[in-house]
Coordinates of C-alpha atoms in Angstrom, one line a residue:
X98 CA -29.7 -73.7 81.7
X99 CA -27.1 -71.9 83.8
X100 CA -29.5 -69.2 84.8
X101 CA -32.2 -71.8 85.7
X102 CA -29.7 -73.5 87.9
X103 CA -28.8 -70.2 89.6
X104 CA -32.5 -69.5 90.4
X105 CA -33.0 -73.0 91.8
X106 CA -29.8 -72.5 93.9
X107 CA -31.2 -69.2 95.1
X108 CA -34.4 -70.9 96.2
X109 CA -32.4 -73.6 97.9
X110 CA -30.3 -71.1 99.8
X111 CA -33.4 -69.2 100.9
X112 CA -34.9 -72.3 102.4
X113 CA -31.7 -73.7 103.9
X114 CA -31.0 -70.3 105.5
X115 CA -33.9 -70.9 107.8
X116 CA -32.0 -73.8 109.4
X117 CA -28.3 -72.9 109.1
X118 CA -26.6 -69.9 110.6
X119 CA -23.7 -69.8 108.1
X120 CA -26.0 -69.9 105.1
X121 CA -28.3 -67.3 106.8
X122 CA -25.3 -64.9 107.0
X123 CA -24.5 -65.4 103.3
X124 CA -28.2 -65.0 102.3
X125 CA -28.5 -61.7 104.3
X126 CA -25.1 -60.5 103.1
X127 CA -25.9 -61.0 99.5
X128 CA -29.3 -59.3 99.9
X129 CA -27.7 -56.3 101.7
X130 CA -24.8 -55.9 99.2
X131 CA -26.5 -53.4 97.0
X132 CA -27.4 -51.2 100.0
X133 CA -23.7 -51.3 101.1
X134 CA -22.7 -50.3 97.6
X135 CA -25.2 -47.5 97.3
X136 CA -24.0 -46.1 100.7
X137 CA -20.3 -46.4 100.0
X138 CA -19.5 -46.1 96.3
X139 CA -18.0 -42.8 95.4
X140 CA -19.3 -42.0 91.8
X141 CA -16.2 -40.0 91.1
X142 CA -13.7 -42.7 92.2
X143 CA -11.9 -45.2 90.0
X144 CA -12.5 -48.8 91.3
X145 CA -10.6 -52.0 90.8
X146 CA -12.6 -55.1 91.8
X147 CA -11.2 -58.2 93.5
X148 CA -13.4 -61.2 94.1
X149 CA -12.5 -64.1 96.4
X150 CA -14.6 -67.0 97.2
X151 CA -13.4 -67.4 100.7
X152 CA -10.5 -66.7 103.1
X153 CA -8.0 -68.8 101.3
X154 CA -8.5 -67.0 98.0
X155 CA -8.4 -63.7 99.9
X156 CA -5.0 -64.5 101.1
X157 CA -3.9 -65.2 97.5
X158 CA -5.3 -61.9 96.3
X159 CA -4.0 -59.8 99.3
X160 CA -0.5 -59.3 97.9
X161 CA -2.0 -58.0 94.7
X162 CA -4.4 -55.6 96.5
X163 CA -1.7 -54.2 98.8
X164 CA 0.9 -53.8 96.0
X165 CA -1.7 -52.2 93.7
X166 CA -2.6 -49.7 96.5
X167 CA 1.1 -48.9 97.1
X168 CA 1.8 -48.3 93.4
X169 CA -1.5 -46.5 92.6
X170 CA -3.0 -44.9 95.7
X171 CA -5.5 -43.0 93.5
X172 CA -7.3 -46.2 92.7
X173 CA -10.0 -47.6 95.1
X174 CA -10.4 -51.3 95.8
X175 CA -13.7 -53.1 96.0
X176 CA -13.4 -56.6 97.6
X177 CA -16.2 -59.1 97.4
X178 CA -16.7 -62.5 99.0
X179 CA -18.9 -65.5 98.2
X180 CA -18.5 -67.3 101.6
X181 CA -19.1 -66.1 105.1
X182 CA -15.9 -67.8 106.2
X183 CA -14.1 -65.1 104.1
X184 CA -16.3 -62.1 104.7
X185 CA -16.8 -62.5 108.4
X186 CA -13.1 -62.8 109.1
X187 CA -12.0 -60.0 106.7
X188 CA -14.9 -57.6 106.6
X189 CA -12.8 -54.9 108.4
X190 CA -9.7 -55.4 106.2
X191 CA -8.1 -52.0 105.8
X192 CA -6.6 -52.7 102.5
X193 CA -9.9 -52.4 100.7
X194 CA -12.2 -49.3 100.4
X195 CA -15.4 -51.3 100.2
X196 CA -16.0 -54.9 101.3
X197 CA -19.3 -56.8 100.8
X198 CA -20.8 -60.1 99.6
X199 CA -21.1 -60.7 95.9
X200 CA -24.8 -60.7 94.9
X201 CA -25.8 -64.0 93.4
X202 CA -24.9 -64.3 89.7
X203 CA -28.2 -63.5 88.0
X204 CA -28.3 -61.3 84.9
X205 CA -30.1 -58.6 86.8
X206 CA -27.7 -58.6 89.8
X207 CA -24.7 -58.5 87.5
X208 CA -26.0 -55.6 85.6
X209 CA -26.9 -53.6 88.7
X210 CA -23.6 -54.4 90.4
X211 CA -21.4 -53.4 87.5
X212 CA -23.5 -50.3 86.9
X213 CA -22.9 -49.1 90.4
X214 CA -19.1 -49.9 90.5
X215 CA -18.0 -49.2 86.9
X216 CA -14.7 -51.1 87.6
X217 CA -11.6 -50.2 85.6
X218 CA -10.2 -53.7 86.1
X219 CA -11.5 -56.9 87.7
X220 CA -9.5 -59.8 89.3
X221 CA -11.1 -63.2 90.0
X222 CA -8.9 -65.3 92.3
X223 CA -8.2 -68.9 91.6
X224 CA -11.5 -70.7 91.0
X225 CA -14.1 -68.1 90.5
X226 CA -16.0 -68.3 87.2
X227 CA -19.3 -66.5 87.4
X228 CA -21.0 -66.7 84.0
X229 CA -23.1 -63.5 84.0
X230 CA -20.7 -61.2 85.7
X231 CA -17.9 -62.3 83.3
X232 CA -20.0 -61.9 80.2
X233 CA -21.1 -58.4 81.1
X234 CA -17.6 -57.4 82.1
X235 CA -16.5 -58.5 78.6
X236 CA -19.4 -56.7 76.9
X237 CA -18.4 -53.5 78.8
X238 CA -14.8 -53.9 77.7
X239 CA -13.4 -54.2 81.3
X240 CA -10.0 -55.9 81.5
X241 CA -10.7 -59.0 83.6
X242 CA -8.0 -61.3 84.9
X243 CA -7.9 -64.8 86.5
X244 CA -5.1 -64.9 89.0
X245 CA -3.4 -67.7 90.8
X246 CA -5.7 -70.0 88.8
X247 CA -5.0 -73.7 88.5
X248 CA -6.8 -76.1 86.2
X249 CA -7.2 -79.9 86.3
X250 CA -8.4 -82.4 83.8
X251 CA -11.5 -83.4 85.8
X252 CA -12.9 -79.8 85.7
X253 CA -16.1 -79.3 83.8
X254 CA -14.5 -77.1 81.2
X255 CA -12.5 -80.0 79.8
X256 CA -15.3 -82.6 79.7
X257 CA -17.5 -83.2 76.6
X258 CA -20.6 -82.1 78.5
X259 CA -19.0 -78.9 79.7
X260 CA -17.8 -77.4 76.5
X261 CA -20.7 -74.9 76.3
X262 CA -20.0 -73.7 79.8
X263 CA -16.3 -73.4 79.0
X264 CA -17.2 -70.4 76.9
X265 CA -17.1 -68.4 80.1
X266 CA -13.3 -68.7 80.1
X267 CA -13.2 -66.7 76.9
X268 CA -14.4 -63.7 78.9
X269 CA -11.1 -63.3 80.6
X270 CA -8.6 -60.9 79.2
X271 CA -5.7 -63.0 80.6
X272 CA -5.0 -66.0 82.8
X273 CA -2.1 -65.9 85.2
X274 CA -1.9 -69.6 86.1
X275 CA 0.1 -71.5 88.6
X276 CA 1.6 -74.3 86.5
X277 CA 2.4 -75.6 83.0
X278 CA -0.4 -78.2 83.2
X279 CA -3.0 -75.4 83.5
X280 CA -1.5 -73.7 80.5
X281 CA -1.8 -76.9 78.5
X282 CA -5.4 -77.6 79.5
X283 CA -6.4 -74.1 78.5
X284 CA -4.6 -74.4 75.2
X285 CA -6.6 -77.7 74.5
X286 CA -9.8 -75.6 74.3
X287 CA -8.2 -72.8 72.3
X288 CA -7.2 -70.4 75.0
X289 CA -3.7 -69.0 74.6
X290 CA -3.9 -65.8 76.6
X291 CA -2.1 -67.5 79.4
X292 CA 1.0 -66.8 81.4
X293 CA 2.6 -69.0 84.0
X294 CA 3.5 -66.9 87.0
X295 CA 3.1 -69.2 90.0
X296 CA 1.0 -68.7 93.1
X297 CA 0.7 -65.4 94.9
X298 CA 0.5 -67.3 98.2
X299 CA 4.3 -67.6 98.2
X300 CA 4.4 -63.8 98.2
X301 CA 1.8 -63.7 101.0
X302 CA 3.6 -66.1 103.4
X303 CA 6.8 -64.0 102.9
X304 CA 4.8 -60.9 103.9
X305 CA 3.4 -62.8 106.9
X306 CA 6.9 -63.9 108.0
X307 CA 8.1 -60.3 107.8
X308 CA 5.2 -59.1 110.0
X309 CA 5.4 -62.1 112.5
X310 CA 4.6 -61.4 116.1
X311 CA 6.9 -62.0 119.0
X312 CA 5.0 -64.2 121.4
X313 CA 6.3 -63.9 125.0
X314 CA 4.0 -66.7 126.3
X315 CA 5.6 -69.1 123.8
X316 CA 9.1 -67.9 124.6
X317 CA 8.6 -68.3 128.3
X318 CA 7.2 -71.8 127.7
X319 CA 10.4 -72.6 125.8
X320 CA 12.6 -70.7 128.2
X321 CA 14.1 -73.9 129.6
X322 CA 15.3 -74.9 126.1
X323 CA 14.3 -78.5 125.3
X324 CA 16.3 -80.6 123.0
X325 CA 13.7 -80.1 120.3
X326 CA 10.4 -78.3 119.7
X327 CA 7.5 -79.7 117.6
X328 CA 4.7 -77.4 116.4
X329 CA 1.5 -78.9 115.0
X330 CA -0.8 -76.5 113.2
X331 CA -4.4 -76.8 112.1
X332 CA -4.5 -80.3 113.5
X333 CA -7.6 -82.6 113.6
X334 CA -8.2 -85.6 115.9
X335 CA -6.7 -88.2 113.4
X336 CA -3.5 -86.1 113.2
X337 CA -3.3 -85.7 117.0
X338 CA -3.8 -89.4 117.7
X339 CA -0.6 -90.0 115.6
X340 CA 1.8 -87.4 116.8
X341 CA 0.7 -87.3 120.5
X342 CA 1.2 -91.0 120.7
X343 CA 4.8 -90.6 119.6
X344 CA 5.6 -87.8 122.0
X345 CA 4.2 -89.6 125.0
X346 CA 7.3 -91.7 124.6
X347 CA 9.6 -88.9 123.8
X348 CA 9.5 -86.4 126.7
X349 CA 12.6 -84.6 125.6
X350 CA 10.5 -82.8 123.0
X351 CA 8.2 -79.9 123.8
X352 CA 4.9 -79.7 121.9
X353 CA 3.0 -76.7 120.7
X354 CA -0.4 -77.7 119.3
X355 CA -2.7 -75.2 117.5
X356 CA -5.8 -77.3 116.5
X357 CA -8.0 -76.3 113.6
X358 CA -11.1 -76.5 115.7
X359 CA -11.1 -74.7 119.0
X360 CA -13.9 -76.1 121.1
X361 CA -14.0 -77.3 124.6
X362 CA -14.7 -80.9 123.7
X363 CA -11.7 -81.0 121.3
X364 CA -9.4 -79.3 123.7
X365 CA -10.3 -81.8 126.4
X366 CA -9.7 -84.6 124.0
X367 CA -6.2 -83.3 123.3
X368 CA -5.5 -83.0 127.0
X369 CA -6.6 -86.6 127.5
X370 CA -4.4 -87.8 124.7
X371 CA -1.4 -86.1 126.3
X372 CA -1.9 -88.2 129.4
X373 CA 0.7 -87.4 132.0
X374 CA 2.4 -84.7 130.1
X375 CA 1.6 -81.4 131.7
X376 CA -0.3 -79.2 129.2
X377 CA -1.2 -75.5 129.3
X378 CA -3.7 -73.6 127.3
X379 CA -2.4 -70.4 125.8
X380 CA -5.2 -68.2 127.0
X381 CA -4.9 -69.4 130.6
X382 CA -1.3 -68.3 130.9
X383 CA -2.0 -65.0 132.6
X384 CA 0.2 -62.3 131.1
X385 CA 1.5 -59.2 132.9
X386 CA 1.6 -55.9 131.2
X387 CA 4.4 -53.3 131.6
X388 CA 2.9 -49.9 131.4
X389 CA 6.3 -48.4 130.6
X390 CA 7.4 -50.7 127.8
X391 CA 3.9 -51.5 126.5
X392 CA 4.9 -55.2 126.2
X393 CA 3.3 -58.3 127.5
X394 CA 5.4 -60.9 129.4
X395 CA 4.3 -64.3 130.7
X396 CA 5.4 -65.0 134.3
X397 CA 7.8 -67.9 134.3
X398 CA 5.9 -69.6 137.2
X399 CA 2.8 -69.9 135.1
X400 CA 4.5 -72.2 132.6
X401 CA 7.0 -74.0 134.8
X402 CA 7.2 -77.7 134.2
X403 CA 4.8 -77.8 131.3
X404 CA 5.8 -79.8 128.2
X405 CA 2.9 -79.1 126.0
X406 CA 1.2 -75.8 125.0
X407 CA -2.2 -75.9 123.4
X408 CA -3.0 -72.7 121.4
X409 CA -6.7 -72.2 122.1
X410 CA -7.1 -69.0 120.1
X411 CA -6.7 -67.9 116.5
X412 CA -4.3 -65.6 114.7
X413 CA -1.0 -66.8 116.1
X414 CA -0.1 -70.0 114.2
X415 CA 2.0 -68.3 111.4
X416 CA 4.2 -66.7 114.0
X417 CA 4.4 -69.8 116.2
X418 CA 6.0 -71.9 113.4
X419 CA 9.2 -69.8 113.9
X420 CA 9.9 -71.5 117.2
X421 CA 9.8 -75.1 115.8
X422 CA 12.5 -77.6 114.9
X423 CA 9.9 -79.7 113.1
X424 CA 6.4 -78.8 112.0
X425 CA 3.3 -80.7 111.2
X426 CA 0.3 -79.4 109.2
X427 CA -3.0 -81.1 109.7
X428 CA -5.9 -82.0 107.5
X429 CA -4.2 -84.7 105.5
X430 CA -6.3 -87.5 107.0
X431 CA -9.5 -85.6 106.1
X432 CA -10.6 -83.3 103.4
X433 CA -7.1 -82.0 102.6
X434 CA -4.1 -80.4 104.2
X435 CA -4.0 -76.9 105.4
X436 CA -1.4 -74.2 104.7
X437 CA 2.0 -75.9 104.5
X438 CA 3.7 -72.7 103.2
X439 CA 3.2 -70.8 106.5
X440 CA 5.5 -73.5 108.1
X441 CA 7.9 -73.9 105.2
X442 CA 8.6 -70.2 104.9
X443 CA 10.5 -70.4 108.3
X444 CA 12.9 -73.0 106.9
X445 CA 11.4 -75.8 108.9
X446 CA 10.7 -79.4 107.7
X447 CA 7.0 -80.0 107.2
X448 CA 5.2 -83.3 107.9
X449 CA 1.6 -83.9 106.6
X450 CA -0.9 -86.6 105.9
X451 CA -1.7 -88.4 102.6
X452 CA -4.5 -86.3 101.3
X453 CA -2.3 -83.7 99.6
X454 CA -2.4 -84.7 95.9
X455 CA -4.4 -81.6 94.9
X456 CA -2.0 -79.3 96.7
X457 CA 0.8 -78.2 94.3
X458 CA 2.8 -76.7 97.1
X459 CA 2.8 -80.0 99.0
X460 CA 4.0 -81.8 96.0
X461 CA 6.8 -79.3 95.5
X462 CA 7.9 -79.7 99.1
X463 CA 8.0 -83.5 98.8
X464 CA 10.0 -83.2 95.6
X465 CA 12.6 -80.9 97.1
X466 CA 12.9 -82.8 100.4
X467 CA 11.4 -80.1 102.6
X468 CA 8.1 -82.0 103.1
X469 CA 7.4 -85.5 104.4
X470 CA 4.2 -87.4 103.7
X471 CA 3.0 -89.9 106.3
X472 CA 0.3 -92.5 106.0
X473 CA 0.0 -93.4 109.7
X474 CA 1.8 -93.8 113.0
X475 CA 4.6 -96.0 111.6
X476 CA 5.5 -93.5 109.0
X477 CA 5.5 -90.7 111.5
X478 CA 7.9 -92.7 113.8
X479 CA 10.2 -93.3 110.9
X480 CA 10.4 -89.6 109.9
X481 CA 10.8 -88.4 113.5
X482 CA 13.4 -91.1 114.5
X483 CA 15.4 -90.1 111.4
X484 CA 15.4 -86.4 112.5
X485 CA 16.1 -87.4 116.1
X486 CA 19.2 -89.5 115.2
X487 CA 20.3 -87.5 112.3
X488 CA 19.9 -83.8 113.2
X489 CA 21.7 -82.7 109.9
X490 CA 18.9 -84.4 107.9
X491 CA 16.4 -82.2 109.9
X492 CA 18.4 -79.0 109.2
X493 CA 18.8 -79.9 105.5
X494 CA 15.0 -80.6 105.1
X495 CA 14.2 -77.2 106.7
X496 CA 16.7 -75.4 104.4
X497 CA 15.1 -77.1 101.4
X498 CA 11.6 -76.0 102.5
X499 CA 12.6 -72.4 103.0
X500 CA 14.5 -72.3 99.7
X501 CA 11.4 -73.8 97.9
X502 CA 9.2 -70.9 99.1
X503 CA 11.6 -68.1 98.2
X504 CA 12.4 -69.6 94.8
X505 CA 8.7 -69.5 93.8
X506 CA 7.9 -66.0 95.0
X507 CA 7.3 -63.1 92.7
X508 CA 4.0 -63.8 91.1
X509 CA 2.5 -60.5 92.4
X510 CA 5.2 -58.4 90.8
X511 CA 4.9 -60.3 87.5
X512 CA 1.1 -59.9 87.3
X513 CA 1.0 -56.2 88.1
X514 CA 3.9 -55.4 85.8
X515 CA 1.8 -56.9 83.0
X516 CA -1.6 -55.4 83.8
X517 CA -0.8 -51.9 85.1
X518 CA 0.0 -48.9 82.9
X519 CA 3.7 -48.0 82.9

């Protein structure tokens, strides 16, 4: 049944690729994967295979890849993606020796793939459970690990109709899960090769913090130090309608807005919501370059009088959070919140919308007081007014957020200490 579904899926992707650019990239990438492998695989090398569905899973696996390379430079790393949103962003990642799409999980593809790579170990990050690949890895005796995985009662493995498919989980050598609930669910279907280590994303955001960029444009924008700075990251229109409405009445705050979608229509919509507040777009603040110091400085005149900065480019948000007094992470009024840890790691209070129940890190931030959930404009006013009138509460919430991240770091070290030879 599984293989029939895969072939029907393959047919559907082939047809849909005619009409959708993203699907077309995935379709072509999967078809070209074997040529990439034939060109790049060194038959004398020893490979460790990491598979990530998309960009988020890549970020979870990245600390493992980089620490593995540091400890064992003699090993080569193969990184595969399922989604274009991961591959297209990280196809030039220097931490892996080969990067390609994962060919679709047919028996023939899985055999060809593993025959070419001959991995010594395989790591599947979070949610990846490809039936044929995993069964052939087990048949070949390749140690295979599920890392940063998290399980919930509603998943197919724990339903009466999914018990046959749940056999795929028995192919893993070991599970390194995020929480106790996952361990209990796996035990309920007879799997005890499980260790609770937490989430490698905590290690990743600490790495990101350590490598944060200094941003002269932002620093010049904040040069005339306002009373407070509010940074909104990965925001969507429903988020922006709430917080911008509040700040139209609180000009003593400066705003930095890094929307999730950077398109002209959306940027104009944000500018319209800001009303009379002077807004700048990050890429339109013309920098000057010092040929001697090799640094970039923003001329003060370019940002004078502005009270809002719209970040209309990617790759800066994790560094921008450092400048905040209060942060907001968007997505909570849509499909789900974005990365709250990138803000929390800086020791800043984090505000987010109600769709956060499936995000363990958000639940942890709420429990410790470092995160604040809002259900609408009135909730946002209540939280912000409290921070405005009680600055110590804002400081305490930020400290709780930073402590929360640091306290849950270390999953990378625990996993590699267990799987690598000593």
